[in-house]
Amino acid sequence: MNYGLTGSEVLLTLIETAKMDIPFIDIHSHSANDNSGVITIQSFFLQELNPSISTYFTAAIHPWHVGMFSIEEVKAMLEKMTGHPGLIAIGETGLDKVCLSDYVHQKLIFALHIGFAERNNLPLIIHSVRSWNDMIGYLKKIRVPFIVHGYNSGREISRQLLHIGGYFSIGKAILNSTPRFIEEIKTIPLTSLFLETDESTAAIEEIYLEMSKIRGISLADLKYQVYENYNKLFPKFELKI
Ligand SMILES: [Zn+2]
């Protein structure tokens, strides 16, 4: 039954319906979410990872925790994950000038994560707090794709990250955003965008809804675009919808 629609109108309707069935992808969360219609990529602190996990995940030593481990210990912990079928990216890892961890040690541990990601051809999930001067230097050199999680920086950093092919993941900051950040969000190409809940109790659906309003696109189109971005960045890790 086509209710008097033309062939191309039927096709368009089918495409729109299929887009609505695409899940909300939460690219970075520290908790599991069993809600139907949501696919959560859980991010583990490597020291807490249960290796029998059966869903897609990311893991790393967080910059906050690097002081707990020596270089050799981190190397061994990373190597243990080699070939794990659920490991889709390394992170979150990076640099944080606000936390108490020794900054030189942070850099050494970050470099280990980069090396492991490159050897295993896995993207990186980046944590960067007040460390952009150093971070941009690292990101310019890495040979795997990366997502900057919890992104909330300004025009100049966005420009530099885009120039080197970075992806941006935006989280709860969008729910209480300043006019300046809203303007910034509008300039990030939709093809470079992910959304996340991180540690927040906000629902990923809320974050998508806010983004769809700011960008003036439908929720279905936004979900479809993030799904496309996921498939581009993680071609080996197909989502089972
Ligand atoms: Zn996080």
mmCIF file of C-alpha atoms and ligand atoms in Angstrom:
data_model
loop_
_atom_site.group_PDB
_atom_site.id
_atom_site.type_symbol
_atom_site.label_atom_id
_atom_site.label_comp_id
_atom_site.label_asym_id
_atom_site.label_seq_id
_atom_site.Cartn_x
_atom_site.Cartn_y
_atom_site.Cartn_z
ATOM 1 C CA MET A 1 0.000 0.000 0.000
ATOM 2 C CA ASN A 2 1.492 3.302 -0.955
ATOM 3 C CA TYR A 3 -1.375 5.670 -0.056
ATOM 4 C CA GLY A 4 -1.036 7.424 -3.395
ATOM 5 C CA LEU A 5 2.670 8.176 -2.976
ATOM 6 C CA THR A 6 5.026 8.034 -5.932
ATOM 7 C CA GLY A 7 7.875 5.526 -6.044
ATOM 8 C CA SER A 8 10.457 8.071 -4.949
ATOM 9 C CA GLU A 9 8.200 9.341 -2.139
ATOM 10 C CA VAL A 10 7.812 5.763 -0.854
ATOM 11 C CA LEU A 11 11.587 5.355 -0.942
ATOM 12 C CA LEU A 12 12.114 8.592 0.974
ATOM 13 C CA THR A 13 9.560 7.531 3.589
ATOM 14 C CA LEU A 14 11.315 4.186 3.968
ATOM 15 C CA ILE A 15 14.671 5.930 4.403
ATOM 16 C CA GLU A 16 13.229 8.270 7.054
ATOM 17 C CA THR A 17 11.673 5.313 8.913
ATOM 18 C CA ALA A 18 14.973 3.414 8.785
ATOM 19 C CA LYS A 19 16.797 6.448 10.187
ATOM 20 C CA MET A 20 14.450 6.505 13.181
ATOM 21 C CA ASP A 21 15.484 2.902 13.929
ATOM 22 C CA ILE A 22 19.144 3.853 14.144
ATOM 23 C CA PRO A 23 20.292 3.778 17.775
ATOM 24 C CA PHE A 24 21.607 6.656 19.822
ATOM 25 C CA ILE A 25 25.332 5.968 19.973
ATOM 26 C CA ASP A 26 26.940 7.077 23.234
ATOM 27 C CA ILE A 27 30.615 6.994 22.266
ATOM 28 C CA HIS A 28 32.031 7.501 25.757
ATOM 29 C CA SER A 29 30.359 6.509 28.999
ATOM 30 C CA HIS A 30 31.676 5.192 32.298
ATOM 31 C CA SER A 31 28.539 3.199 32.957
ATOM 32 C CA ALA A 32 26.559 0.550 31.126
ATOM 33 C CA ASN A 33 23.179 1.383 29.599
ATOM 34 C CA ASP A 34 20.769 -1.397 28.685
ATOM 35 C CA ASN A 35 18.063 0.884 27.277
ATOM 36 C CA SER A 36 16.815 -0.309 23.933
ATOM 37 C CA GLY A 37 17.624 2.124 21.191
ATOM 38 C CA VAL A 38 20.942 3.107 22.818
ATOM 39 C CA ILE A 39 24.368 1.665 22.080
ATOM 40 C CA THR A 40 26.887 2.636 24.732
ATOM 41 C CA ILE A 41 30.612 2.300 24.238
ATOM 42 C CA GLN A 42 31.719 1.881 27.806
ATOM 43 C CA SER A 43 35.056 3.389 28.811
ATOM 44 C CA PHE A 44 36.949 1.530 31.523
ATOM 45 C CA PHE A 45 39.786 2.502 33.764
ATOM 46 C CA LEU A 46 42.215 -0.185 32.639
ATOM 47 C CA GLN A 47 42.947 -1.312 36.190
ATOM 48 C CA GLU A 48 39.238 -2.109 36.654
ATOM 49 C CA LEU A 49 38.638 -3.892 33.359
ATOM 50 C CA ASN A 50 37.067 -7.328 33.526
ATOM 51 C CA PRO A 51 38.614 -9.122 30.523
ATOM 52 C CA SER A 52 35.550 -11.333 30.072
ATOM 53 C CA ILE A 53 33.518 -8.307 28.908
ATOM 54 C CA SER A 54 31.482 -9.213 25.834
ATOM 55 C CA THR A 55 30.424 -5.762 24.546
ATOM 56 C CA TYR A 56 32.470 -3.174 22.659
ATOM 57 C CA PHE A 57 34.530 -1.022 24.998
ATOM 58 C CA THR A 58 37.546 1.258 25.342
ATOM 59 C CA ALA A 59 40.115 1.182 28.144
ATOM 60 C CA ALA A 60 43.210 3.029 29.333
ATOM 61 C CA ILE A 61 44.950 4.369 32.386
ATOM 62 C CA HIS A 62 43.230 7.713 32.991
ATOM 63 C CA PRO A 63 45.571 10.711 33.506
ATOM 64 C CA TRP A 64 44.112 11.015 37.034
ATOM 65 C CA HIS A 65 45.438 7.544 37.919
ATOM 66 C CA VAL A 66 48.870 7.435 36.286
ATOM 67 C CA GLY A 67 50.623 7.945 39.635
ATOM 68 C CA MET A 68 49.410 4.507 40.732
ATOM 69 C CA PHE A 69 51.477 2.671 38.102
ATOM 70 C CA SER A 70 55.024 2.400 36.793
ATOM 71 C CA ILE A 71 55.823 2.474 33.092
ATOM 72 C CA GLU A 72 56.475 -1.285 33.133
ATOM 73 C CA GLU A 73 53.162 -2.025 34.840
ATOM 74 C CA VAL A 74 51.208 0.033 32.300
ATOM 75 C CA LYS A 75 53.041 -1.633 29.412
ATOM 76 C CA ALA A 76 52.086 -5.063 30.771
ATOM 77 C CA MET A 77 48.458 -4.049 31.374
ATOM 78 C CA LEU A 78 48.121 -2.707 27.831
ATOM 79 C CA GLU A 79 49.742 -5.769 26.270
ATOM 80 C CA LYS A 80 47.244 -8.015 28.061
ATOM 81 C CA MET A 81 44.470 -6.390 25.991
ATOM 82 C CA THR A 82 46.136 -7.199 22.654
ATOM 83 C CA GLY A 83 43.639 -8.789 20.295
ATOM 84 C CA HIS A 84 40.648 -8.503 22.649
ATOM 85 C CA PRO A 85 37.644 -8.709 20.283
ATOM 86 C CA GLY A 86 35.680 -6.031 22.175
ATOM 87 C CA LEU A 87 38.424 -3.413 22.343
ATOM 88 C CA ILE A 88 37.526 -0.761 19.764
ATOM 89 C CA ALA A 89 39.732 2.146 20.918
ATOM 90 C CA ILE A 90 42.333 3.106 23.509
ATOM 91 C CA GLY A 91 41.152 5.666 26.014
ATOM 92 C CA GLU A 92 40.491 7.734 27.708
ATOM 93 C CA THR A 93 44.076 8.774 27.813
ATOM 94 C CA GLY A 94 45.822 12.116 27.573
ATOM 95 C CA LEU A 95 47.068 15.039 29.592
ATOM 96 C CA ASP A 96 45.476 16.966 32.445
ATOM 97 C CA LYS A 97 47.139 19.963 34.052
ATOM 98 C CA VAL A 98 44.415 20.354 36.661
ATOM 99 C CA CYS A 99 44.729 16.936 38.306
ATOM 100 C CA LEU A 100 47.466 16.109 40.814
ATOM 101 C CA SER A 101 49.269 13.471 38.715
ATOM 102 C CA ASP A 102 52.889 14.272 37.882
ATOM 103 C CA TYR A 103 52.818 15.863 34.423
ATOM 104 C CA VAL A 104 56.025 14.248 33.143
ATOM 105 C CA HIS A 105 54.706 10.814 34.165
ATOM 106 C CA GLN A 106 51.409 11.642 32.417
ATOM 107 C CA LYS A 107 53.322 12.330 29.217
ATOM 108 C CA LEU A 108 55.237 9.044 29.432
ATOM 109 C CA ILE A 109 52.085 7.016 30.052
ATOM 110 C CA PHE A 110 50.231 8.874 27.278
ATOM 111 C CA ALA A 111 53.073 8.025 24.874
ATOM 112 C CA LEU A 112 52.730 4.327 25.814
ATOM 113 C CA HIS A 113 49.035 4.432 24.986
ATOM 114 C CA ILE A 114 49.734 6.102 21.635
ATOM 115 C CA GLY A 115 52.320 3.422 20.792
ATOM 116 C CA PHE A 116 49.920 0.607 21.712
ATOM 117 C CA ALA A 117 47.069 2.179 19.685
ATOM 118 C CA GLU A 118 49.320 2.570 16.647
ATOM 119 C CA ARG A 119 50.669 -0.995 16.822
ATOM 120 C CA ASN A 120 47.129 -2.347 17.062
ATOM 121 C CA ASN A 121 45.632 0.134 14.608
ATOM 122 C CA LEU A 122 43.025 1.366 17.091
ATOM 123 C CA PRO A 123 41.684 4.933 17.444
ATOM 124 C CA LEU A 124 42.371 6.956 20.584
ATOM 125 C CA ILE A 125 39.867 8.590 22.936
ATOM 126 C CA ILE A 126 41.592 11.741 24.149
ATOM 127 C CA HIS A 127 41.269 13.528 27.493
ATOM 128 C CA SER A 128 42.802 17.001 27.440
ATOM 129 C CA VAL A 129 42.469 19.528 30.246
ATOM 130 C CA ARG A 130 44.427 22.789 30.049
ATOM 131 C CA SER A 131 47.110 20.977 28.107
ATOM 132 C CA TRP A 132 46.318 21.928 24.512
ATOM 133 C CA ASN A 133 49.746 23.363 23.760
ATOM 134 C CA ASP A 134 51.337 19.976 24.396
ATOM 135 C CA MET A 135 48.383 17.904 23.225
ATOM 136 C CA ILE A 136 48.214 19.400 19.734
ATOM 137 C CA GLY A 137 51.901 18.502 19.310
ATOM 138 C CA TYR A 138 51.164 14.843 20.113
ATOM 139 C CA LEU A 139 48.027 14.673 17.986
ATOM 140 C CA LYS A 140 49.806 16.111 14.948
ATOM 141 C CA LYS A 141 52.152 13.118 14.986
ATOM 142 C CA ILE A 142 49.888 10.164 15.774
ATOM 143 C CA ARG A 143 49.103 7.717 13.002
ATOM 144 C CA VAL A 144 45.638 6.594 14.130
ATOM 145 C CA PRO A 145 42.343 8.521 14.211
ATOM 146 C CA PHE A 146 41.290 10.140 17.470
ATOM 147 C CA ILE A 147 38.222 11.519 19.229
ATOM 148 C CA VAL A 148 38.611 14.354 21.731
ATOM 149 C CA HIS A 149 36.074 13.486 24.376
ATOM 150 C CA GLY A 150 34.175 16.017 26.502
ATOM 151 C CA TYR A 151 35.096 18.696 23.990
ATOM 152 C CA ASN A 152 34.387 22.256 25.126
ATOM 153 C CA SER A 153 37.221 24.369 23.770
ATOM 154 C CA GLY A 154 37.199 27.386 21.512
ATOM 155 C CA ARG A 155 37.636 28.295 17.865
ATOM 156 C CA GLU A 156 41.419 28.161 17.615
ATOM 157 C CA ILE A 157 41.695 24.663 19.145
ATOM 158 C CA SER A 158 38.784 23.412 17.009
ATOM 159 C CA ARG A 159 40.462 24.785 13.905
ATOM 160 C CA GLN A 160 43.740 23.035 14.688
ATOM 161 C CA LEU A 161 42.022 19.750 15.554
ATOM 162 C CA LEU A 162 39.967 19.814 12.368
ATOM 163 C CA HIS A 163 43.086 20.511 10.348
ATOM 164 C CA ILE A 164 44.621 17.256 11.588
ATOM 165 C CA GLY A 165 41.445 15.218 11.100
ATOM 166 C CA GLY A 166 40.243 15.064 14.689
ATOM 167 C CA TYR A 167 36.784 13.996 15.796
ATOM 168 C CA PHE A 168 34.906 15.782 18.578
ATOM 169 C CA SER A 169 32.681 14.205 21.203
ATOM 170 C CA ILE A 170 30.384 16.556 23.056
ATOM 171 C CA GLY A 171 28.689 15.694 26.314
ATOM 172 C CA LYS A 172 26.721 17.293 29.104
ATOM 173 C CA ALA A 173 28.356 20.705 28.533
ATOM 174 C CA ILE A 174 25.831 21.161 25.730
ATOM 175 C CA LEU A 175 22.966 21.115 28.248
ATOM 176 C CA ASN A 176 24.170 24.248 30.069
ATOM 177 C CA SER A 177 26.156 25.799 27.294
ATOM 178 C CA THR A 178 27.256 29.394 27.057
ATOM 179 C CA PRO A 179 26.333 31.376 23.928
ATOM 180 C CA ARG A 180 30.022 31.213 22.950
ATOM 181 C CA PHE A 181 30.068 27.407 23.148
ATOM 182 C CA ILE A 182 26.818 27.175 21.172
ATOM 183 C CA GLU A 183 28.434 29.214 18.395
ATOM 184 C CA GLU A 184 31.458 26.909 18.564
ATOM 185 C CA ILE A 185 29.310 23.782 18.322
ATOM 186 C CA LYS A 186 27.717 25.167 15.167
ATOM 187 C CA THR A 187 31.090 25.329 13.422
ATOM 188 C CA ILE A 188 32.076 21.686 13.986
ATOM 189 C CA PRO A 189 31.270 19.654 10.863
ATOM 190 C CA LEU A 190 28.569 17.057 11.516
ATOM 191 C CA THR A 191 30.846 14.511 9.841
ATOM 192 C CA SER A 192 33.371 15.000 12.697
ATOM 193 C CA LEU A 193 30.918 14.723 15.553
ATOM 194 C CA PHE A 194 30.100 12.228 18.312
ATOM 195 C CA LEU A 195 28.032 12.559 21.491
ATOM 196 C CA GLU A 196 28.611 11.118 24.939
ATOM 197 C CA THR A 197 27.375 10.982 28.520
ATOM 198 C CA ASP A 198 30.809 10.376 30.149
ATOM 199 C CA GLU A 199 30.203 10.353 33.938
ATOM 200 C CA SER A 200 27.020 12.392 33.783
ATOM 201 C CA THR A 201 23.589 11.121 34.746
ATOM 202 C CA ALA A 202 22.063 12.995 31.800
ATOM 203 C CA ALA A 203 20.403 10.760 29.204
ATOM 204 C CA ILE A 204 22.184 10.467 25.877
ATOM 205 C CA GLU A 205 18.808 11.158 24.204
ATOM 206 C CA GLU A 206 18.731 14.617 25.884
ATOM 207 C CA ILE A 207 22.192 15.421 24.551
ATOM 208 C CA TYR A 208 21.181 14.398 21.012
ATOM 209 C CA LEU A 209 18.000 16.450 21.265
ATOM 210 C CA GLU A 210 19.904 19.573 22.316
ATOM 211 C CA MET A 211 22.439 19.088 19.525
ATOM 212 C CA SER A 212 19.670 18.621 16.946
ATOM 213 C CA LYS A 213 18.099 21.922 18.071
ATOM 214 C CA ILE A 214 21.404 23.812 17.974
ATOM 215 C CA ARG A 215 22.280 22.445 14.530
ATOM 216 C CA GLY A 216 18.741 22.787 13.178
ATOM 217 C CA ILE A 217 18.523 19.187 11.958
ATOM 218 C CA SER A 218 16.094 16.420 12.799
ATOM 219 C CA LEU A 219 16.916 13.903 15.512
ATOM 220 C CA ALA A 220 16.725 11.140 12.873
ATOM 221 C CA ASP A 221 19.292 12.885 10.671
ATOM 222 C CA LEU A 222 21.601 13.481 13.625
ATOM 223 C CA LYS A 223 21.442 9.825 14.702
ATOM 224 C CA TYR A 224 22.093 8.754 11.126
ATOM 225 C CA GLN A 225 25.107 11.075 10.829
ATOM 226 C CA VAL A 226 26.698 9.865 14.090
ATOM 227 C CA TYR A 227 26.060 6.269 12.995
ATOM 228 C CA GLU A 228 27.844 7.028 9.701
ATOM 229 C CA ASN A 229 30.729 8.620 11.616
ATOM 230 C CA TYR A 230 30.987 5.532 13.808
ATOM 231 C CA ASN A 231 31.096 3.230 10.764
ATOM 232 C CA LYS A 232 33.776 5.359 9.161
ATOM 233 C CA LEU A 233 35.969 5.401 12.246
ATOM 234 C CA PHE A 234 35.355 1.825 13.387
ATOM 235 C CA PRO A 235 34.838 -0.192 10.182
ATOM 236 C CA LYS A 236 35.982 -3.427 11.862
ATOM 237 C CA PHE A 237 33.466 -3.114 14.708
ATOM 238 C CA GLU A 238 30.040 -3.232 13.141
ATOM 239 C CA LEU A 239 27.130 -2.323 15.407
ATOM 240 C CA LYS A 240 24.403 -4.905 15.709
ATOM 241 C CA ILE A 241 21.212 -2.907 15.500
HETATM 242 ZN ZN ZN B 1 35.419 9.944 30.720
#
